[in-house]
Amino acid sequence: MKRKLVLFSTLALMLGMGTLKLQAQEETIYLEEGFEGGQLPFNWSTIITVGERDWEFRDGGYIPQGYTTGPPPAAYAGEFNAFFQTKATDSKTILVSAPIDLSREDVIKPVLSFWHAQDTWYSTDQLRVYYRTNPTSEWVLLEEFINPAPNWVK
């Protein structure tokens, strides 16, 4: 049976994300994605579940009025990162990656790694990473990040 892994994240307020990598062995990378070009990567999508805010693609994080930069001050790598920020604590928008086929025989113990930052402005930002094995199955929580991280962390 062919299985696919689709990752998505939901959060309230702001998340900046640099390069997303999924690899099964040190030398084999199955997905490496950034946000260069200032737009959603090919075959990715967003789903607005609560509110009206969508993801943006910019250099760095939220810039408060009267400041020239905000945490993080710049994208982790390149010129753009994915960015979601709103003052409404009930806003949630899902960033869905392209499907990742992990049914290949050479995929053993895949590792997902990415850089993210989430600062506290109006309430605590939250990032949750989910996966599912086919387009109609239920989402399964893989990891959640609920503590502030004003600088890029892996």
GROMACS .gro file of N, CA and C in nm:
model
  462
    1MET      N    1   0.084  -0.118   0.000
    1MET     CA    2   0.000   0.000   0.000
    1MET      C    3   0.088   0.124   0.000
    2LYS      N    4   0.058   0.218  -0.083
    2LYS     CA    5   0.133   0.342  -0.091
    2LYS      C    6   0.081   0.438   0.015
    3ARG      N    7   0.173   0.491   0.096
    3ARG     CA    8   0.134   0.585   0.200
    3ARG      C    9   0.200   0.718   0.172
    4LYS      N   10   0.133   0.823   0.206
    4LYS     CA   11   0.191   0.956   0.193
    4LYS      C   12   0.179   1.026   0.327
    5LEU      N   13   0.277   1.107   0.356
    5LEU     CA   14   0.278   1.186   0.477
    5LEU      C   15   0.259   1.331   0.436
    6VAL      N   16   0.161   1.396   0.492
    6VAL     CA   17   0.140   1.537   0.467
    6VAL      C   18   0.150   1.607   0.601
    7LEU      N   19   0.234   1.706   0.609
    7LEU     CA   20   0.255   1.779   0.733
    7LEU      C   21   0.184   1.912   0.725
    8PHE      N   22   0.128   1.954   0.837
    8PHE     CA   23   0.075   2.089   0.842
    8PHE      C   24   0.091   2.143   0.982
    9SER      N   25   0.081   2.273   0.993
    9SER     CA   26   0.095   2.334   1.124
    9SER      C   27  -0.018   2.433   1.145
   10THR      N   28  -0.064   2.441   1.268
   10THR     CA   29  -0.160   2.543   1.305
   10THR      C   30  -0.098   2.625   1.416
   11LEU      N   31  -0.133   2.750   1.424
   11LEU     CA   32  -0.083   2.831   1.531
   11LEU      C   33  -0.168   2.953   1.549
   12ALA      N   34  -0.157   3.010   1.664
   12ALA     CA   35  -0.215   3.140   1.690
   12ALA      C   36  -0.101   3.239   1.687
   13LEU      N   37  -0.116   3.347   1.621
   13LEU     CA   38  -0.023   3.458   1.611
   13LEU      C   39   0.088   3.437   1.511
   14MET      N   40   0.215   3.423   1.549
   14MET     CA   41   0.324   3.432   1.453
   14MET      C   42   0.412   3.309   1.454
   15LEU      N   43   0.448   3.263   1.338
   15LEU     CA   44   0.549   3.158   1.322
   15LEU      C   45   0.630   3.191   1.200
   16GLY      N   46   0.757   3.191   1.213
   16GLY     CA   47   0.845   3.204   1.098
   16GLY      C   48   0.909   3.069   1.074
   17MET      N   49   0.917   3.026   0.951
   17MET     CA   50   0.973   2.894   0.924
   17MET      C   51   1.073   2.905   0.811
   18GLY      N   52   1.189   2.852   0.833
   18GLY     CA   53   1.293   2.852   0.731
   18GLY      C   54   1.284   2.728   0.646
   19THR      N   55   1.393   2.662   0.626
   19THR     CA   56   1.397   2.544   0.541
   19THR      C   57   1.337   2.424   0.612
   20LEU      N   58   1.251   2.352   0.544
   20LEU     CA   59   1.190   2.230   0.595
   20LEU      C   60   1.258   2.112   0.528
   21LYS      N   61   1.312   2.019   0.608
   21LYS     CA   62   1.381   1.902   0.552
   21LYS      C   63   1.319   1.776   0.609
   22LEU      N   64   1.305   1.676   0.523
   22LEU     CA   65   1.267   1.543   0.566
   22LEU      C   66   1.367   1.448   0.505
   23GLN      N   67   1.438   1.376   0.592
   23GLN     CA   68   1.536   1.283   0.541
   23GLN      C   69   1.530   1.153   0.619
   24ALA      N   70   1.560   1.044   0.552
   24ALA     CA   71   1.556   0.913   0.614
   24ALA      C   72   1.695   0.864   0.649
   25GLN      N   73   1.791   0.905   0.576
   25GLN     CA   74   1.930   0.871   0.603
   25GLN      C   75   2.010   0.999   0.589
   26GLU      N   76   2.128   1.000   0.647
   26GLU     CA   77   2.211   1.121   0.647
   26GLU      C   78   2.229   1.178   0.506
   27GLU      N   79   2.246   1.092   0.407
   27GLU     CA   80   2.275   1.140   0.273
   27GLU      C   81   2.153   1.153   0.182
   28THR      N   82   2.036   1.113   0.226
   28THR     CA   83   1.917   1.117   0.141
   28THR      C   84   1.817   1.218   0.196
   29ILE      N   85   1.789   1.322   0.118
   29ILE     CA   86   1.689   1.421   0.158
   29ILE      C   87   1.569   1.405   0.065
   30TYR      N   88   1.450   1.381   0.123
   30TYR     CA   89   1.329   1.357   0.045
   30TYR      C   90   1.248   1.484   0.021
   31LEU      N   91   1.266   1.581   0.107
   31LEU     CA   92   1.201   1.711   0.087
   31LEU      C   93   1.289   1.816   0.149
   32GLU      N   94   1.322   1.917   0.071
   32GLU     CA   95   1.392   2.033   0.123
   32GLU      C   96   1.324   2.154   0.062
   33GLU      N   97   1.266   2.237   0.148
   33GLU     CA   98   1.184   2.346   0.097
   33GLU      C   99   1.211   2.473   0.175
   34GLY      N  100   1.212   2.581   0.105
   34GLY     CA  101   1.221   2.713   0.165
   34GLY      C  102   1.108   2.799   0.110
   35PHE      N  103   1.113   2.926   0.135
   35PHE     CA  104   1.005   3.014   0.092
   35PHE      C  105   1.059   3.128   0.006
   36GLU      N  106   1.169   3.100  -0.064
   36GLU     CA  107   1.227   3.201  -0.152
   36GLU      C  108   1.128   3.234  -0.263
   37GLY      N  109   1.136   3.354  -0.307
   37GLY     CA  110   1.040   3.402  -0.407
   37GLY      C  111   0.922   3.471  -0.339
   38GLY      N  112   0.916   3.461  -0.206
   38GLY     CA  113   0.809   3.529  -0.133
   38GLY      C  114   0.671   3.473  -0.158
   39GLN      N  115   0.663   3.344  -0.185
   39GLN     CA  116   0.532   3.284  -0.212
   39GLN      C  117   0.527   3.140  -0.162
   40LEU      N  118   0.407   3.087  -0.161
   40LEU     CA  119   0.384   2.949  -0.121
   40LEU      C  120   0.458   2.856  -0.217
   41PRO      N  121   0.535   2.760  -0.165
   41PRO     CA  122   0.604   2.666  -0.255
   41PRO      C  123   0.505   2.584  -0.338
   42PHE      N  124   0.553   2.532  -0.449
   42PHE     CA  125   0.472   2.450  -0.539
   42PHE      C  126   0.413   2.332  -0.463
   43ASN      N  127   0.286   2.307  -0.484
   43ASN     CA  128   0.212   2.194  -0.427
   43ASN      C  129   0.187   2.206  -0.277
   44TRP      N  130   0.210   2.322  -0.219
   44TRP     CA  131   0.174   2.350  -0.081
   44TRP      C  132   0.040   2.424  -0.083
   45SER      N  133  -0.026   2.430   0.032
   45SER     CA  134  -0.153   2.503   0.040
   45SER      C  135  -0.172   2.558   0.181
   46THR      N  136  -0.269   2.645   0.195
   46THR     CA  137  -0.309   2.694   0.327
   46THR      C  138  -0.458   2.673   0.343
   47ILE      N  139  -0.499   2.652   0.466
   47ILE     CA  140  -0.641   2.636   0.498
   47ILE      C  141  -0.672   2.726   0.616
   48ILE      N  142  -0.755   2.826   0.595
   48ILE     CA  143  -0.795   2.916   0.703
   48ILE      C  144  -0.909   2.847   0.777
   49THR      N  145  -0.885   2.814   0.904
   49THR     CA  146  -0.987   2.742   0.982
   49THR      C  147  -1.064   2.833   1.075
   50VAL      N  148  -0.999   2.937   1.128
   50VAL     CA  149  -1.065   3.033   1.216
   50VAL      C  150  -1.012   3.172   1.181
   51GLY      N  151  -1.100   3.268   1.165
   51GLY     CA  152  -1.059   3.403   1.131
   51GLY      C  153  -1.043   3.421   0.981
   52GLU      N  154  -0.964   3.523   0.944
   52GLU     CA  155  -0.947   3.556   0.802
   52GLU      C  156  -0.802   3.569   0.760
   53ARG      N  157  -0.708   3.553   0.853
   53ARG     CA  158  -0.565   3.572   0.821
   53ARG      C  159  -0.507   3.452   0.749
   54ASP      N  160  -0.420   3.480   0.651
   54ASP     CA  161  -0.348   3.376   0.580
   54ASP      C  162  -0.199   3.395   0.606
   55TRP      N  163  -0.122   3.296   0.570
   55TRP     CA  164   0.023   3.303   0.583
   55TRP      C  165   0.078   3.407   0.486
   56GLU      N  166   0.186   3.473   0.527
   56GLU     CA  167   0.259   3.566   0.444
   56GLU      C  168   0.401   3.513   0.428
   57PHE      N  169   0.475   3.571   0.338
   57PHE     CA  170   0.614   3.532   0.316
   57PHE      C  171   0.696   3.659   0.316
   58ARG      N  172   0.783   3.672   0.416
   58ARG     CA  173   0.858   3.795   0.438
   58ARG      C  174   0.993   3.763   0.499
   59ASP      N  175   1.069   3.866   0.527
   59ASP     CA  176   1.201   3.852   0.588
   59ASP      C  177   1.189   3.885   0.737
   60GLY      N  178   1.185   3.783   0.822
   60GLY     CA  179   1.179   3.804   0.966
   60GLY      C  180   1.039   3.798   1.022
   61GLY      N  181   1.027   3.848   1.146
   61GLY     CA  182   0.902   3.836   1.221
   61GLY      C  183   0.821   3.963   1.227
   62TYR      N  184   0.730   3.967   1.322
   62TYR     CA  185   0.640   4.080   1.345
   62TYR      C  186   0.721   4.203   1.384
   63ILE      N  187   0.690   4.318   1.323
   63ILE     CA  188   0.759   4.442   1.353
   63ILE      C  189   0.660   4.535   1.425
   64PRO      N  190   0.677   4.553   1.556
   64PRO     CA  191   0.587   4.642   1.630
   64PRO      C  192   0.601   4.787   1.584
   65GLN      N  193   0.495   4.864   1.603
   65GLN     CA  194   0.497   5.005   1.564
   65GLN      C  195   0.611   5.075   1.638
   66GLY      N  196   0.688   5.154   1.566
   66GLY     CA  197   0.799   5.227   1.625
   66GLY      C  198   0.931   5.152   1.621
   67TYR      N  199   0.932   5.029   1.573
   67TYR     CA  200   1.054   4.950   1.563
   67TYR      C  201   1.088   4.928   1.415
   68THR      N  202   1.214   4.896   1.387
   68THR     CA  203   1.253   4.867   1.249
   68THR      C  204   1.263   4.718   1.223
   69THR      N  205   1.278   4.637   1.327
   69THR     CA  206   1.279   4.491   1.313
   69THR      C  207   1.204   4.431   1.432
   70GLY      N  208   1.171   4.306   1.419
   70GLY     CA  209   1.108   4.232   1.527
   70GLY      C  210   1.167   4.093   1.533
   71PRO      N  211   1.146   4.024   1.642
   71PRO     CA  212   1.205   3.890   1.650
   71PRO      C  213   1.128   3.790   1.565
   72PRO      N  214   1.200   3.708   1.493
   72PRO     CA  215   1.342   3.719   1.461
   72PRO      C  216   1.363   3.832   1.361
   73PRO      N  217   1.481   3.894   1.360
   73PRO     CA  218   1.500   4.011   1.273
   73PRO      C  219   1.509   3.979   1.125
   74ALA      N  220   1.540   3.854   1.089
   74ALA     CA  221   1.554   3.817   0.948
   74ALA      C  222   1.520   3.670   0.930
   75ALA      N  223   1.499   3.630   0.806
   75ALA     CA  224   1.475   3.490   0.775
   75ALA      C  225   1.596   3.408   0.820
   76TYR      N  226   1.574   3.282   0.855
   76TYR     CA  227   1.686   3.198   0.898
   76TYR      C  228   1.788   3.181   0.786
   77ALA      N  229   1.740   3.154   0.667
   77ALA     CA  230   1.827   3.137   0.550
   77ALA      C  231   1.756   3.202   0.432
   78GLY      N  232   1.831   3.263   0.345
   78GLY     CA  233   1.769   3.327   0.230
   78GLY      C  234   1.705   3.458   0.267
   79GLU      N  235   1.606   3.498   0.188
   79GLU     CA  236   1.542   3.627   0.207
   79GLU      C  237   1.400   3.620   0.259
   80PHE      N  238   1.338   3.499   0.262
   80PHE     CA  239   1.199   3.490   0.302
   80PHE      C  240   1.177   3.376   0.400
   81ASN      N  241   1.078   3.393   0.487
   81ASN     CA  242   1.028   3.287   0.573
   81ASN      C  243   0.876   3.293   0.570
   82ALA      N  244   0.812   3.183   0.607
   82ALA     CA  245   0.667   3.183   0.621
   82ALA      C  246   0.635   3.258   0.750
   83PHE      N  247   0.527   3.334   0.750
   83PHE     CA  248   0.495   3.423   0.862
   83PHE      C  249   0.345   3.426   0.882
   84PHE      N  250   0.303   3.412   1.007
   84PHE     CA  251   0.161   3.423   1.041
   84PHE      C  252   0.150   3.503   1.169
   85GLN      N  253   0.077   3.613   1.165
   85GLN     CA  254   0.063   3.699   1.282
   85GLN      C  255  -0.073   3.765   1.280
   86THR      N  256  -0.136   3.770   1.396
   86THR     CA  257  -0.261   3.842   1.413
   86THR      C  258  -0.280   3.875   1.560
   87LYS      N  259  -0.354   3.979   1.588
   87LYS     CA  260  -0.384   4.014   1.727
   87LYS      C  261  -0.496   3.928   1.783
   88ALA      N  262  -0.573   3.866   1.696
   88ALA     CA  263  -0.685   3.782   1.739
   88ALA      C  264  -0.631   3.647   1.786
   89THR      N  265  -0.661   3.612   1.911
   89THR     CA  266  -0.608   3.487   1.966
   89THR      C  267  -0.681   3.364   1.914
   90ASP      N  268  -0.791   3.385   1.845
   90ASP     CA  269  -0.865   3.269   1.794
   90ASP      C  270  -0.842   3.245   1.645
   91SER      N  271  -0.742   3.309   1.586
   91SER     CA  272  -0.712   3.288   1.445
   91SER      C  273  -0.623   3.165   1.428
   92LYS      N  274  -0.659   3.081   1.333
   92LYS     CA  275  -0.579   2.962   1.303
   92LYS      C  276  -0.581   2.939   1.152
   93THR      N  277  -0.464   2.921   1.097
   93THR     CA  278  -0.451   2.890   0.956
   93THR      C  279  -0.348   2.780   0.940
   94ILE      N  280  -0.382   2.681   0.864
   94ILE     CA  281  -0.299   2.563   0.847
   94ILE      C  282  -0.210   2.582   0.724
   95LEU      N  283  -0.083   2.553   0.741
   95LEU     CA  284   0.013   2.553   0.631
   95LEU      C  285   0.040   2.407   0.598
   96VAL      N  286   0.001   2.364   0.479
   96VAL     CA  287   0.009   2.223   0.440
   96VAL      C  288   0.121   2.204   0.339
   97SER      N  289   0.213   2.114   0.372
   97SER     CA  290   0.324   2.086   0.281
   97SER      C  291   0.276   2.002   0.164
   98ALA      N  292   0.363   1.991   0.065
   98ALA     CA  293   0.339   1.897  -0.044
   98ALA      C  294   0.341   1.755   0.015
   99PRO      N  295   0.268   1.662  -0.044
   99PRO     CA  296   0.272   1.523   0.006
   99PRO      C  297   0.414   1.466  -0.002
  100ILE      N  298   0.448   1.386   0.097
  100ILE     CA  299   0.579   1.323   0.104
  100ILE      C  300   0.557   1.172   0.106
  101ASP      N  301   0.607   1.102   0.006
  101ASP     CA  302   0.588   0.958  -0.004
  101ASP      C  303   0.693   0.886   0.079
  102LEU      N  304   0.650   0.825   0.189
  102LEU     CA  305   0.742   0.752   0.276
  102LEU      C  306   0.724   0.601   0.263
  103SER      N  307   0.660   0.557   0.156
  103SER     CA  308   0.637   0.413   0.138
  103SER      C  309   0.754   0.344   0.068
  104ARG      N  310   0.853   0.420   0.024
  104ARG     CA  311   0.968   0.363  -0.045
  104ARG      C  312   1.046   0.272   0.050
  105GLU      N  313   1.103   0.169  -0.004
  105GLU     CA  314   1.178   0.072   0.077
  105GLU      C  315   1.300   0.132   0.144
  106ASP      N  316   1.359   0.235   0.081
  106ASP     CA  317   1.479   0.295   0.139
  106ASP      C  318   1.450   0.397   0.249
  107VAL      N  319   1.323   0.420   0.280
  107VAL     CA  320   1.287   0.514   0.385
  107VAL      C  321   1.277   0.438   0.517
  108ILE      N  322   1.377   0.457   0.601
  108ILE     CA  323   1.382   0.392   0.731
  108ILE      C  324   1.407   0.501   0.836
  109LYS      N  325   1.317   0.512   0.931
  109LYS     CA  326   1.328   0.612   1.038
  109LYS      C  327   1.347   0.754   0.983
  110PRO      N  328   1.251   0.805   0.909
  110PRO     CA  329   1.265   0.941   0.855
  110PRO      C  330   1.269   1.044   0.968
  111VAL      N  331   1.339   1.153   0.942
  111VAL     CA  332   1.355   1.261   1.039
  111VAL      C  333   1.305   1.390   0.975
  112LEU      N  334   1.218   1.459   1.045
  112LEU     CA  335   1.170   1.589   1.001
  112LEU      C  336   1.243   1.695   1.082
  113SER      N  337   1.302   1.791   1.014
  113SER     CA  338   1.364   1.902   1.086
  113SER      C  339   1.330   2.032   1.016
  114PHE      N  340   1.314   2.136   1.094
  114PHE     CA  341   1.286   2.268   1.040
  114PHE      C  342   1.323   2.372   1.144
  115TRP      N  343   1.343   2.492   1.098
  115TRP     CA  344   1.371   2.606   1.186
  115TRP      C  345   1.242   2.684   1.205
  116HIS      N  346   1.216   2.725   1.329
  116HIS     CA  347   1.098   2.808   1.353
  116HIS      C  348   1.128   2.908   1.463
  117ALA      N  349   1.046   3.011   1.467
  117ALA     CA  350   1.052   3.112   1.572
  117ALA      C  351   0.910   3.151   1.603
  118GLN      N  352   0.883   3.175   1.729
  118GLN     CA  353   0.750   3.221   1.768
  118GLN      C  354   0.766   3.304   1.895
  119ASP      N  355   0.727   3.428   1.886
  119ASP     CA  356   0.744   3.519   1.999
  119ASP      C  357   0.607   3.548   2.061
  120THR      N  358   0.609   3.603   2.179
  120THR     CA  359   0.486   3.638   2.249
  120THR      C  360   0.461   3.788   2.235
  121TRP      N  361   0.351   3.823   2.171
  121TRP     CA  362   0.312   3.964   2.162
  121TRP      C  363   0.178   3.985   2.231
  122TYR      N  364   0.077   3.916   2.188
  122TYR     CA  365  -0.056   3.933   2.245
  122TYR      C  366  -0.097   3.811   2.327
  123SER      N  367  -0.045   3.698   2.295
  123SER     CA  368  -0.063   3.575   2.372
  123SER      C  369   0.045   3.478   2.323
  124THR      N  370   0.051   3.363   2.383
  124THR     CA  371   0.154   3.268   2.346
  124THR      C  372   0.124   3.205   2.211
  125ASP      N  373   0.223   3.213   2.122
  125ASP     CA  374   0.212   3.147   1.992
  125ASP      C  375   0.215   2.996   2.012
  126GLN      N  376   0.153   2.926   1.921
  126GLN     CA  377   0.151   2.781   1.928
  126GLN      C  378   0.173   2.724   1.788
  127LEU      N  379   0.259   2.624   1.781
  127LEU     CA  380   0.283   2.553   1.657
  127LEU      C  381   0.258   2.406   1.682
  128ARG      N  382   0.176   2.346   1.601
  128ARG     CA  383   0.151   2.202   1.609
  128ARG      C  384   0.176   2.141   1.472
  129VAL      N  385   0.249   2.032   1.471
  129VAL     CA  386   0.282   1.962   1.347
  129VAL      C  387   0.205   1.831   1.346
  130TYR      N  388   0.128   1.809   1.241
  130TYR     CA  389   0.046   1.690   1.226
  130TYR      C  390   0.087   1.616   1.099
  131TYR      N  391   0.046   1.491   1.091
  131TYR     CA  392   0.063   1.416   0.967
  131TYR      C  393  -0.057   1.326   0.947
  132ARG      N  394  -0.070   1.277   0.826
  132ARG     CA  395  -0.169   1.174   0.796
  132ARG      C  396  -0.116   1.088   0.684
  133THR      N  397  -0.164   0.965   0.676
  133THR     CA  398  -0.108   0.869   0.581
  133THR      C  399  -0.181   0.866   0.447
  134ASN      N  400  -0.295   0.933   0.437
  134ASN     CA  401  -0.362   0.949   0.309
  134ASN      C  402  -0.452   1.071   0.317
  135PRO      N  403  -0.501   1.122   0.205
  135PRO     CA  404  -0.576   1.248   0.205
  135PRO      C  405  -0.707   1.247   0.284
  136THR      N  406  -0.760   1.129   0.317
  136THR     CA  407  -0.887   1.126   0.389
  136THR      C  408  -0.874   1.076   0.532
  137SER      N  409  -0.755   1.037   0.573
  137SER     CA  410  -0.739   0.987   0.711
  137SER      C  411  -0.736   1.103   0.810
  138GLU      N  412  -0.751   1.071   0.937
  138GLU     CA  413  -0.747   1.172   1.043
  138GLU      C  414  -0.604   1.223   1.062
  139TRP      N  415  -0.592   1.349   1.100
  139TRP     CA  416  -0.462   1.406   1.131
  139TRP      C  417  -0.414   1.351   1.265
  140VAL      N  418  -0.285   1.324   1.274
  140VAL     CA  419  -0.223   1.273   1.396
  140VAL      C  420  -0.118   1.374   1.441
  141LEU      N  421  -0.124   1.413   1.569
  141LEU     CA  422  -0.029   1.510   1.623
  141LEU      C  423   0.110   1.446   1.631
  142LEU      N  424   0.207   1.508   1.568
  142LEU     CA  425   0.345   1.461   1.572
  142LEU      C  426   0.423   1.532   1.681
  143GLU      N  427   0.407   1.664   1.690
  143GLU     CA  428   0.481   1.743   1.787
  143GLU      C  429   0.412   1.877   1.805
  144GLU      N  430   0.425   1.936   1.924
  144GLU     CA  431   0.373   2.070   1.944
  144GLU      C  432   0.478   2.157   2.011
  145PHE      N  433   0.477   2.283   1.974
  145PHE     CA  434   0.569   2.382   2.027
  145PHE      C  435   0.483   2.494   2.087
  146ILE      N  436   0.482   2.505   2.218
  146ILE     CA  437   0.392   2.601   2.282
  146ILE      C  438   0.466   2.707   2.364
  147ASN      N  439   0.599   2.696   2.373
  147ASN     CA  440   0.677   2.794   2.447
  147ASN      C  441   0.735   2.899   2.353
  148PRO      N  442   0.748   3.022   2.401
  148PRO     CA  443   0.805   3.127   2.317
  148PRO      C  444   0.945   3.090   2.268
  149ALA      N  445   0.976   3.130   2.147
  149ALA     CA  446   1.110   3.113   2.088
  149ALA      C  447   1.134   3.234   1.998
  150PRO      N  448   1.179   3.347   2.053
  150PRO     CA  449   1.195   3.467   1.973
  150PRO      C  450   1.305   3.459   1.869
  151ASN      N  451   1.398   3.364   1.886
  151ASN     CA  452   1.504   3.343   1.788
  151ASN      C  453   1.483   3.208   1.720
  152TRP      N  454   1.545   3.191   1.604
  152TRP     CA  455   1.529   3.068   1.530
  152TRP      C  456   1.581   2.950   1.609
  153VAL      N  457   1.501   2.843   1.618
  153VAL     CA  458   1.539   2.718   1.682
  153VAL      C  459   1.506   2.604   1.588
  154LYS      N  460   1.585   2.496   1.598
  154LYS     CA  461   1.563   2.379   1.513
  154LYS      C  462   1.486   2.275   1.590
   0.00000   0.00000   0.00000
